[in-house]
CSV table of C-alpha atoms in Angstrom, one decimal:
chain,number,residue,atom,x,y,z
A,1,UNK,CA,-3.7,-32.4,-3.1
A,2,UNK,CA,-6.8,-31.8,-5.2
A,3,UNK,CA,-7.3,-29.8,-8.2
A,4,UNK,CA,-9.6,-27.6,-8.7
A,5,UNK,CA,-12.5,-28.2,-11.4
A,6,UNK,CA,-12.5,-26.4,-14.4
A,7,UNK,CA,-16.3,-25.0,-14.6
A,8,UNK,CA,-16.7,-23.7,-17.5
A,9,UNK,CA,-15.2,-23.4,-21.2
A,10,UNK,CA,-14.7,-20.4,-24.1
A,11,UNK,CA,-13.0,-20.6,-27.7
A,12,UNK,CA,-11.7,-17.7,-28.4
A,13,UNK,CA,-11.1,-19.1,-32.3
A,14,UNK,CA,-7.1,-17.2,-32.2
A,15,UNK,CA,-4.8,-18.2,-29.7
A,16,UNK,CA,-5.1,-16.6,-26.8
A,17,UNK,CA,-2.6,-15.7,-24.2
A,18,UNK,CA,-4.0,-12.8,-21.4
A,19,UNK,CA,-6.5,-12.7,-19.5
A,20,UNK,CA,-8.0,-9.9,-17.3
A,21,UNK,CA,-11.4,-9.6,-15.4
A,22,UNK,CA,-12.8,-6.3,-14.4
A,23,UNK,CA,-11.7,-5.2,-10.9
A,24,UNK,CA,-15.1,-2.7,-10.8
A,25,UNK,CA,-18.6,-3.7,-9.5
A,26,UNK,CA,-20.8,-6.0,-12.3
A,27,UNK,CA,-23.5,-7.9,-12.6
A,28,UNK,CA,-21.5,-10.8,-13.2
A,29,UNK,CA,-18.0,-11.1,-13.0
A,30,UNK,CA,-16.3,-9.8,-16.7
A,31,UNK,CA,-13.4,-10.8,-18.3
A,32,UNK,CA,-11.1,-9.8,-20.8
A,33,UNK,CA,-9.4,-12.5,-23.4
A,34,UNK,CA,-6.4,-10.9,-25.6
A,35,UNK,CA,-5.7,-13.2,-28.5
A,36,UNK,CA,-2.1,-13.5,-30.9
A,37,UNK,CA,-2.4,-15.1,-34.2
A,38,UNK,CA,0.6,-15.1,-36.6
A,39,UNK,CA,-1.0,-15.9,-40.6
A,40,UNK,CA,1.3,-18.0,-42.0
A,41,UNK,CA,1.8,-17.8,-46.0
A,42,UNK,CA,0.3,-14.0,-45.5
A,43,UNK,CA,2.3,-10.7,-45.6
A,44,UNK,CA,1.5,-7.5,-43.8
A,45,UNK,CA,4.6,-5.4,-45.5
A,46,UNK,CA,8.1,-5.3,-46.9
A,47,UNK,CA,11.2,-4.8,-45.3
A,48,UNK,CA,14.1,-3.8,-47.2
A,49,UNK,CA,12.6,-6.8,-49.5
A,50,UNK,CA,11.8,-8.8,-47.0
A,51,UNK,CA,8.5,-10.0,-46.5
A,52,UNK,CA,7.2,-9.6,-42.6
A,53,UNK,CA,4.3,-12.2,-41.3
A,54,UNK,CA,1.0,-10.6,-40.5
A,55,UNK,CA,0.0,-10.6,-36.8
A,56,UNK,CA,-3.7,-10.5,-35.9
A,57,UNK,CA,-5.6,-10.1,-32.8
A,58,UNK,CA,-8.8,-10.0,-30.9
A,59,UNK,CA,-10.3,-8.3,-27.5
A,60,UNK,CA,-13.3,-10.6,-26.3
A,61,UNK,CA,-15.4,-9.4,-23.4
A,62,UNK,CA,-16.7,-11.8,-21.0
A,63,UNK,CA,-19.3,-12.3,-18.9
A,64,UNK,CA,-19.7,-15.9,-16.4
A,65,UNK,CA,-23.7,-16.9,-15.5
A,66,UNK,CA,-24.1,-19.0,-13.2
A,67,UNK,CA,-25.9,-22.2,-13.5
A,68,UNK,CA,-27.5,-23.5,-10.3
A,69,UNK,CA,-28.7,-26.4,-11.9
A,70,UNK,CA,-25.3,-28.0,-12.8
A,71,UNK,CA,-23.7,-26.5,-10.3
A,72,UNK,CA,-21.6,-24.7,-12.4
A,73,UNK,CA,-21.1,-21.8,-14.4
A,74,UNK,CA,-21.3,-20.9,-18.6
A,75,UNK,CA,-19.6,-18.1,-20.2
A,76,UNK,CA,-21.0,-15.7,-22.0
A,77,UNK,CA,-19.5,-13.8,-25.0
A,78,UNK,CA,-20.8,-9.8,-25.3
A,79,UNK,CA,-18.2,-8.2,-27.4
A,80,UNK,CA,-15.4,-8.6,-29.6
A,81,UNK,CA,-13.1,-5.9,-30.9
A,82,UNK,CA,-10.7,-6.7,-34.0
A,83,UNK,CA,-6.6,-5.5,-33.0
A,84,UNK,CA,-3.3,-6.1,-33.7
A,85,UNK,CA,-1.8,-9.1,-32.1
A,86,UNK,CA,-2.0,-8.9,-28.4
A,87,UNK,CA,0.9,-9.6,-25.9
A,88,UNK,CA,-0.4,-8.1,-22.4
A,89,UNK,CA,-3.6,-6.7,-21.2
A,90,UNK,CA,-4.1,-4.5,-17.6
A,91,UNK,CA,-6.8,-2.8,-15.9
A,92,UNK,CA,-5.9,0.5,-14.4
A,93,UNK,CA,-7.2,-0.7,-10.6
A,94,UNK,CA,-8.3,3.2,-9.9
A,95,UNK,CA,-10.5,5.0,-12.3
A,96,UNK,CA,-9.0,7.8,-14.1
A,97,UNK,CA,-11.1,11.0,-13.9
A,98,UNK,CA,-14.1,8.8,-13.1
A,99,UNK,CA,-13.3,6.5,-16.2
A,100,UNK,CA,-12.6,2.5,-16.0
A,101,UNK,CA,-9.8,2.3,-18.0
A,102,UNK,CA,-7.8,-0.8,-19.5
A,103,UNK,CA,-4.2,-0.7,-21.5
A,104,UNK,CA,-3.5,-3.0,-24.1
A,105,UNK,CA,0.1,-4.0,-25.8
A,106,UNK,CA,0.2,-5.1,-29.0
A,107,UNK,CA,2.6,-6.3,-32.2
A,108,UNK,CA,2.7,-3.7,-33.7
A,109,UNK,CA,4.5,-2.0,-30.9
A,110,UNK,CA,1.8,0.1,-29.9
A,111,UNK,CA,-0.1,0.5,-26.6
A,112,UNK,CA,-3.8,1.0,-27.0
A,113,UNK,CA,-6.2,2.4,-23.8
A,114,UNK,CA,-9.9,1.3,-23.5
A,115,UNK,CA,-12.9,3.0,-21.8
A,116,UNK,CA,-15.4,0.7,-20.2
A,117,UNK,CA,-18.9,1.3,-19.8
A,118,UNK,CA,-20.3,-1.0,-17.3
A,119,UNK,CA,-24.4,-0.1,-18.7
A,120,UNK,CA,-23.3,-1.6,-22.2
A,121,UNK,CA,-23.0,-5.2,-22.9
A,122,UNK,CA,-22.2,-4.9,-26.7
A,123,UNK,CA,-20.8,-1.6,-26.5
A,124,UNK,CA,-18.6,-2.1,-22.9
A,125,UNK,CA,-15.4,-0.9,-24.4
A,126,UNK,CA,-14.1,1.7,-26.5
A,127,UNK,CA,-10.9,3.0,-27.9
A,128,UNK,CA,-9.6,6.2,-26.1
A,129,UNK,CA,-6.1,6.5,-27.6
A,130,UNK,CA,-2.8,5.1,-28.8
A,131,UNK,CA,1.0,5.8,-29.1
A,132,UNK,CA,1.4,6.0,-32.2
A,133,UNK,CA,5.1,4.0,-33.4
A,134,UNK,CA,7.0,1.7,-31.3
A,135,UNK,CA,10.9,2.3,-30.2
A,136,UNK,CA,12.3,0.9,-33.5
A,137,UNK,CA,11.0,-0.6,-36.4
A,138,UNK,CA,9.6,-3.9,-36.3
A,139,UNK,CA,10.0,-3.6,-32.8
A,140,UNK,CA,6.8,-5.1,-30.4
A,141,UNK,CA,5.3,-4.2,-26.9
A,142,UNK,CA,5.2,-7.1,-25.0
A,143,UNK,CA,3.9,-5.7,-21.4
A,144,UNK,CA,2.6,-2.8,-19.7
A,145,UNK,CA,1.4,-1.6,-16.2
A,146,UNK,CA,-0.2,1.1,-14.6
A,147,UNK,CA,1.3,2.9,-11.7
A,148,UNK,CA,-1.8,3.8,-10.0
A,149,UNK,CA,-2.7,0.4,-8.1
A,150,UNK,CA,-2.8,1.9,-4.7
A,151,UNK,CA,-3.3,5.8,-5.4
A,152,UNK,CA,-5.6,7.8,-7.5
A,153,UNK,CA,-4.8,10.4,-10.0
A,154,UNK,CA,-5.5,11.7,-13.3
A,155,UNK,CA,-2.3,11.6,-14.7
A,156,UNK,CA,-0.9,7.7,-14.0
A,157,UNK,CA,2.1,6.7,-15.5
A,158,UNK,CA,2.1,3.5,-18.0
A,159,UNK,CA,5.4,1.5,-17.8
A,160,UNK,CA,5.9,-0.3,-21.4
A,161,UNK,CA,8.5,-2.9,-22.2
A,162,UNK,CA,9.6,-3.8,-26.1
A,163,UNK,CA,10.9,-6.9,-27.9
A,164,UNK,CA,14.0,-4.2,-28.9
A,165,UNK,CA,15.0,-4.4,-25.4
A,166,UNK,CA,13.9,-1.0,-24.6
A,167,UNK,CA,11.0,0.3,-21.8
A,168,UNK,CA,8.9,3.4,-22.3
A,169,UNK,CA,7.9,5.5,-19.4
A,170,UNK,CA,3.6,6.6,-20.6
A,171,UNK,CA,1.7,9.5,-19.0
A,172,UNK,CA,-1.9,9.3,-19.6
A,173,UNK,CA,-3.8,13.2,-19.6
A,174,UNK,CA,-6.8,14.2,-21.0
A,175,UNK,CA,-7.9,11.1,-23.0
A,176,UNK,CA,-4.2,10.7,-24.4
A,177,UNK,CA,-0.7,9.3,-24.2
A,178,UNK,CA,2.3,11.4,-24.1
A,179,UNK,CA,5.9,9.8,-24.2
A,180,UNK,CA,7.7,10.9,-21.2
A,181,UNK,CA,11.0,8.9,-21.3
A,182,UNK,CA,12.6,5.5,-23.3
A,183,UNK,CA,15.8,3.8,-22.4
A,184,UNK,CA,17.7,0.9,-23.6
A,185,UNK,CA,17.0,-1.3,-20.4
A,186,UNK,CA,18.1,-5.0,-21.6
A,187,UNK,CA,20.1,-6.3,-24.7
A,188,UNK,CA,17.3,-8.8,-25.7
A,189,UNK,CA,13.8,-8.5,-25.5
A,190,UNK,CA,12.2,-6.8,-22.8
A,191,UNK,CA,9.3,-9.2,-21.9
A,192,UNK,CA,8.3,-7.6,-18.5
A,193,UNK,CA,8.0,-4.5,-16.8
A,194,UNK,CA,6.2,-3.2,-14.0
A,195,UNK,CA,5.6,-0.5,-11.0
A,196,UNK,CA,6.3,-1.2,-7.2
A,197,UNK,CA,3.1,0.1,-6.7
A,198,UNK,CA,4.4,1.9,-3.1
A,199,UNK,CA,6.6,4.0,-5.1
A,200,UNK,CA,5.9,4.2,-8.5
A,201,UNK,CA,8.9,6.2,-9.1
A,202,UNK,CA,10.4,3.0,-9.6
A,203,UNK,CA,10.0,0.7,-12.6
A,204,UNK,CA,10.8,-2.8,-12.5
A,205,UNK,CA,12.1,-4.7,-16.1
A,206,UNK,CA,13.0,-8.8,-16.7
A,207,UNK,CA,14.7,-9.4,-20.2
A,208,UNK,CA,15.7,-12.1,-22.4
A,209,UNK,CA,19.4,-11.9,-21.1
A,210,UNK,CA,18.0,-13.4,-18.1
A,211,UNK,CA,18.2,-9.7,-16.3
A,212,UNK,CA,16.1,-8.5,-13.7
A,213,UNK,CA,16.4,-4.5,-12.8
A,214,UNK,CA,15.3,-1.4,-11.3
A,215,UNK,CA,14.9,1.6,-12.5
A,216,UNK,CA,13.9,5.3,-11.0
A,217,UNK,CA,12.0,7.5,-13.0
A,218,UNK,CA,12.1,11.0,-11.0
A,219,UNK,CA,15.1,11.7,-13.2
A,220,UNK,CA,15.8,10.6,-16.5
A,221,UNK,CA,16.9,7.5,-17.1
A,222,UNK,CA,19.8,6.6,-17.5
A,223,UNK,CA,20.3,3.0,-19.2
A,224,UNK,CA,23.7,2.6,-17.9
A,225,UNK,CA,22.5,3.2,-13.9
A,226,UNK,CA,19.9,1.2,-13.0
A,227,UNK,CA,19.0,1.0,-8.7
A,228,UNK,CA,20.1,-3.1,-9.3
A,229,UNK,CA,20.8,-4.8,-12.3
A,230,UNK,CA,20.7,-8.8,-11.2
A,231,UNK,CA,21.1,-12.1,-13.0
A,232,UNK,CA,19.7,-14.5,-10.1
A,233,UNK,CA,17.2,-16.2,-12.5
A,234,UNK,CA,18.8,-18.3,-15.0
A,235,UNK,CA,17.3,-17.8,-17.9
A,236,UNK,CA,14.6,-15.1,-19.0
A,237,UNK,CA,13.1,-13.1,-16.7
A,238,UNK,CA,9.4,-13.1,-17.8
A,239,UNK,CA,7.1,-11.9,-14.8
A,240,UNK,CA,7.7,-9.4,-12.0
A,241,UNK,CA,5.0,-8.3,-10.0
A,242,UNK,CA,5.1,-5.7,-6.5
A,243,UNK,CA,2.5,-7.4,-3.9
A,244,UNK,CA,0.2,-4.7,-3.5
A,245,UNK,CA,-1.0,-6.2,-0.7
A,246,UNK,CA,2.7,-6.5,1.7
A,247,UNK,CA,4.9,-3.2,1.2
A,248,UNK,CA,8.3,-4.2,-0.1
A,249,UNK,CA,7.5,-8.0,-1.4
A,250,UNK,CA,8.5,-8.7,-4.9
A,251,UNK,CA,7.3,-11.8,-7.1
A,252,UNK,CA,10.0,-12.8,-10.1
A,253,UNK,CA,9.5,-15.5,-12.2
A,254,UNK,CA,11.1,-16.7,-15.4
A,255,UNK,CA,11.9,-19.5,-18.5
A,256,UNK,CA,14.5,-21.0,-15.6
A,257,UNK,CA,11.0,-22.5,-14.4
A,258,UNK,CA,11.8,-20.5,-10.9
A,259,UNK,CA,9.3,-18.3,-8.9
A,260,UNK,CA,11.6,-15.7,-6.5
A,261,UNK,CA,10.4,-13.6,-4.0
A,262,UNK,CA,12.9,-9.9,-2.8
A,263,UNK,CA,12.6,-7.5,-0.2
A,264,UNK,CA,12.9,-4.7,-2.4
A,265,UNK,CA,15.2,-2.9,0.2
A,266,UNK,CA,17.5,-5.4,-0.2
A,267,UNK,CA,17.8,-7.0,-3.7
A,268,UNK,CA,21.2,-9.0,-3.6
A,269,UNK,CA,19.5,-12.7,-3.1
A,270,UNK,CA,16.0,-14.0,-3.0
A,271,UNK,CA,14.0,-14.5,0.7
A,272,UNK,CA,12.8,-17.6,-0.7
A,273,UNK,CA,12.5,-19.6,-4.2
A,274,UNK,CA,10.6,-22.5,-5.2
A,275,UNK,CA,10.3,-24.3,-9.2
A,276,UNK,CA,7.2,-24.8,-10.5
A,277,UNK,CA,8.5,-26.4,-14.0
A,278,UNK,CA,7.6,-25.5,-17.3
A,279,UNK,CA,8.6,-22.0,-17.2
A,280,UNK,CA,7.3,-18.8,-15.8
A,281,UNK,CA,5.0,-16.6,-18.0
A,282,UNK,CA,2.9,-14.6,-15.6
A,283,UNK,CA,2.7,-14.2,-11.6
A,284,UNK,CA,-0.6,-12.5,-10.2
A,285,UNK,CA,-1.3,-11.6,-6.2
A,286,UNK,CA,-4.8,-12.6,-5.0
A,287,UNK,CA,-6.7,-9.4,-4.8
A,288,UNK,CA,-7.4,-10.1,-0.9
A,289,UNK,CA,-5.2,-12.6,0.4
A,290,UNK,CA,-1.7,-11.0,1.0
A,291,UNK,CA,0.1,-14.7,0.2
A,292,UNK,CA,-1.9,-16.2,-2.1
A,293,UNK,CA,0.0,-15.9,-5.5
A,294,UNK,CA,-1.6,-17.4,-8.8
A,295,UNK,CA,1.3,-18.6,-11.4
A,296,UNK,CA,0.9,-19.1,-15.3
A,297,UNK,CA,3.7,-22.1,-15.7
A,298,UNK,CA,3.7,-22.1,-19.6
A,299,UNK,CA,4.6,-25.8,-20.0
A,300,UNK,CA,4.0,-26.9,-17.3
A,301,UNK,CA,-0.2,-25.7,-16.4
A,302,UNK,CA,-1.4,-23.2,-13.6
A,303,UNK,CA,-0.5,-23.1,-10.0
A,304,UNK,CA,-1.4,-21.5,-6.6
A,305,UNK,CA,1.4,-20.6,-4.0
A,306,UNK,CA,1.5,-19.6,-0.8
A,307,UNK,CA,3.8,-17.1,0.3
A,308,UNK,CA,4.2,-17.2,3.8
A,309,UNK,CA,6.3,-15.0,6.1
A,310,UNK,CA,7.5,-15.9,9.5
A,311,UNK,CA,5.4,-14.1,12.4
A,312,UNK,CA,2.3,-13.2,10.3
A,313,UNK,CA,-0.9,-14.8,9.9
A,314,UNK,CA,-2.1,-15.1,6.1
A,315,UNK,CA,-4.8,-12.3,6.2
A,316,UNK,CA,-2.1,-10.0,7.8
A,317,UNK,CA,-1.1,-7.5,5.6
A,318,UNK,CA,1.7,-5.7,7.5
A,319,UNK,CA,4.3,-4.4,5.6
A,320,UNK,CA,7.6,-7.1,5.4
A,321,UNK,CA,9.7,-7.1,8.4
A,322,UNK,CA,13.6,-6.9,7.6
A,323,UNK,CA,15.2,-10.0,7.2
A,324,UNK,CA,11.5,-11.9,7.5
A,325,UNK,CA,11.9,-15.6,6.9
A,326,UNK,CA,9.4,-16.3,4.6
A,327,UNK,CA,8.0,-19.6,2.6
A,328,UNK,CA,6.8,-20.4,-0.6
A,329,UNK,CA,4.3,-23.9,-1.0
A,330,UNK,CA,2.3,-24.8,-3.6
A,331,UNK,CA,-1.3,-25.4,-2.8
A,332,UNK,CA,-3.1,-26.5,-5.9
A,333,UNK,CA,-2.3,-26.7,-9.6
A,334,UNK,CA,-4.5,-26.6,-12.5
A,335,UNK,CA,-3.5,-29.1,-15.6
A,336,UNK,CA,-6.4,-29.2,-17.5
A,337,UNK,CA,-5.1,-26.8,-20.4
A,338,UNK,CA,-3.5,-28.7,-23.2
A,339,UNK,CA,-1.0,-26.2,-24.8
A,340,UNK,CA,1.1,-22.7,-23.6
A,341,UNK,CA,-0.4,-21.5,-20.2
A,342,UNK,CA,-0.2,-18.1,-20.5
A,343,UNK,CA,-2.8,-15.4,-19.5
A,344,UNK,CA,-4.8,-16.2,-15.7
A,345,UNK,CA,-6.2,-14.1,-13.4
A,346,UNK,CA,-8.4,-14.0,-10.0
A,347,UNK,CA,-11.8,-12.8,-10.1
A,348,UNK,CA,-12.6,-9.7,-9.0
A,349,UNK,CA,-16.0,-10.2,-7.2
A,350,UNK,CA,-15.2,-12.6,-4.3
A,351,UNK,CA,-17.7,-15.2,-3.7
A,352,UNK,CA,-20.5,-15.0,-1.4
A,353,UNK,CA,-20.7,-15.7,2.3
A,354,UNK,CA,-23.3,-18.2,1.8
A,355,UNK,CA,-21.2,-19.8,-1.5
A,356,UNK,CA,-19.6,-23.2,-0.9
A,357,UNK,CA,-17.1,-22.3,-3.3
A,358,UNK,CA,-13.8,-21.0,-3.9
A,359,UNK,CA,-12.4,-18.1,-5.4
A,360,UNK,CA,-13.1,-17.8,-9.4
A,361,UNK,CA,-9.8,-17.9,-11.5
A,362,UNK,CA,-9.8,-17.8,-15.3
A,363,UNK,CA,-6.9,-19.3,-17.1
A,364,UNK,CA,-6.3,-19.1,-21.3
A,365,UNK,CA,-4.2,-21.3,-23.2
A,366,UNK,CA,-2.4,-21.0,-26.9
A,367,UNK,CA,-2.5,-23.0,-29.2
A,368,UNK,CA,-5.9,-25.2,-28.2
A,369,UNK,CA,-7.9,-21.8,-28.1
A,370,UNK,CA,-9.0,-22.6,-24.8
């Protein structure tokens, strides 16, 4: 099997650990880094005495050149925005009242949105609004997600998951965010949560008590009732993301180094499992391939799976049969990165017809800024 080559390299100076590119028309392709730096020996406050360690962050935007020459590509910084620490970073995939919006999480418990202006290199994003307080004190947002991904409106829903445990139900309207519900949803830190994006009524969450559930918002919620409460993975549940691609297809993954894929009408067991080693931090679909699935592996580098089901070719993107068999390979791994593999995503912008090249994917690492 041969790796891919790594083309191109960026140090963000902070550790970073997400990465997004811009799913809207560019020059270039754009990315987003989110960085998370904990200053040791420096104290943001006091708690009851105590002294709490300062967390400090940075948004970088991102443009790749190409560089016919070498054959390669260079990156090019164009902005950098000053934040709290960051956890998660995610493009709404719709604009929202004809604005490219972008939702960040952050330490301090808080959930920022960006504006993007795509005529502005220096200027291409700009704070629309915040929450303002977390679920508890001390208490950090470590992922969010829009529920928009495959339907248009001006009023999406942000789901928001906390280090407390708890998940916070968003509603973005007229340039702010309003708290529609919170619940209690796992008894250690909530690391993950996200929409099935062909019913965003329901909410996905994966904890720290190794818990993977759903949850259905038309009501509210009631922490004691979720639609499935499992504990198939065996350790924390990190990553869960709907295939926006194949209705009903689920993508778990978690510390127990395992990558699961559910029909989501029937969540008792896993269709199929496969580890990857090293521990599961994120799990992103291709943007146009309905079985390509691009895995951040924390210790253990990047991967790309294929997630084949039974009776359909790999550009078919009918919904999952019932009781499809379906197949998980690995088709190429990454292991260039020499610390936490974290944040990774696909490029946007696919490549050319008259390009001899794969697909672009960006990966960011922690501790070697890379």
């Amino acid at each position: 099997m041969e790796s891919p080559n790594s083309l191109a390299f960026f140090d963000p100076e902070l550790c970073a650990d997400s990465l997004e590119f811009f799913p809207f028309d560019s020059d270039s392709p754009r990315f987003l880094v989110g960085t998370y730096q904990l200053l040791e020996n420096v104290s943001k406050t006091k708690v009851d005495g105590d002294e709490c360690s300062k967390r400090i962050g940075r948004i970088y935007v991102c443009d790749t050149v190409d560089t016919p020459e070498e054959q390669s590509i260079r990156i090019v910084e164009q902005q950098r925005i000053e934040t709290e620490a960051i956890f998660d970073i995610k493009w709404s995939y719709s604009r929202v009242s004809g604005k490219e919006l972008v939702g960040v999480a952050t330490a301090d418990g808080n959930v920022s949105v960006f504006s993007a202006n795509s005529q502005s290199n220096q200027g291409f994003l700009t704070q629309v609004c915040a929450t303002e307080g977390s679920t508890s004190d001390g208490s950090m947002c470590c992922s969010l997600d829009w529920s928009n991904r495959l339907s248009s409106t001006d009023t999406p829903s942000i789901a928001a998951s906390y280090s407390d445990g708890a998940v916070r139900l968003l509603r973005f309207s007229e340039s702010r965010l309003e708290i529609v519900d919170q619940w209690q949803a796992h008894e250690a830190e909530a690391w993950i949560t996200s929409f099935d994006y062909w019913n965003p009524s329901v909410v996905f969450s994966g904890g720290d008590d190794s818990r993977l559930k759903g949850w259905d918002t038309r009501a509210k919620v009631d922490s004691s009732s979720p639609i499935f409460n499992l504990r198939r993975h065996q350790a924390g549940v990190c990553s869960v993301h709907s295939n926006f691609h194949r209705q009903h297809m689920l993508a778990t993954g978690g510390y127990d180094d395992a990558v699961m894929v559910w029909d989501t009408r029937m969540m008792r067991r896993p269709l199929a499992e496969t580890n990857v080693g090293g521990g599961v931090w994120r799990l992103k679909w291709h943007p146009t391939e309905p079985t390509q699935l691009l895995v951040s592996a924390m210790y253990n580098g990047f991967h790309i799976l294929d997630v084949s089901v039974d009776g359909l070719s790999s550009a078919d993107s009918s919904p999952l049969p019932q009781d499809a068999a379906v197949s998980i390979d690995l088709c190429t791994s990454f292991m260039e990165h020499k610390s936490i593999a974290y944040g990774a995503d696909w490029c946007q912008t696919p490549p050319g017809p008259s390009e001899d090249k794969g697909w672009l994917v960006g990966t960011c690492s922690f501790y070697d800024h890379s």
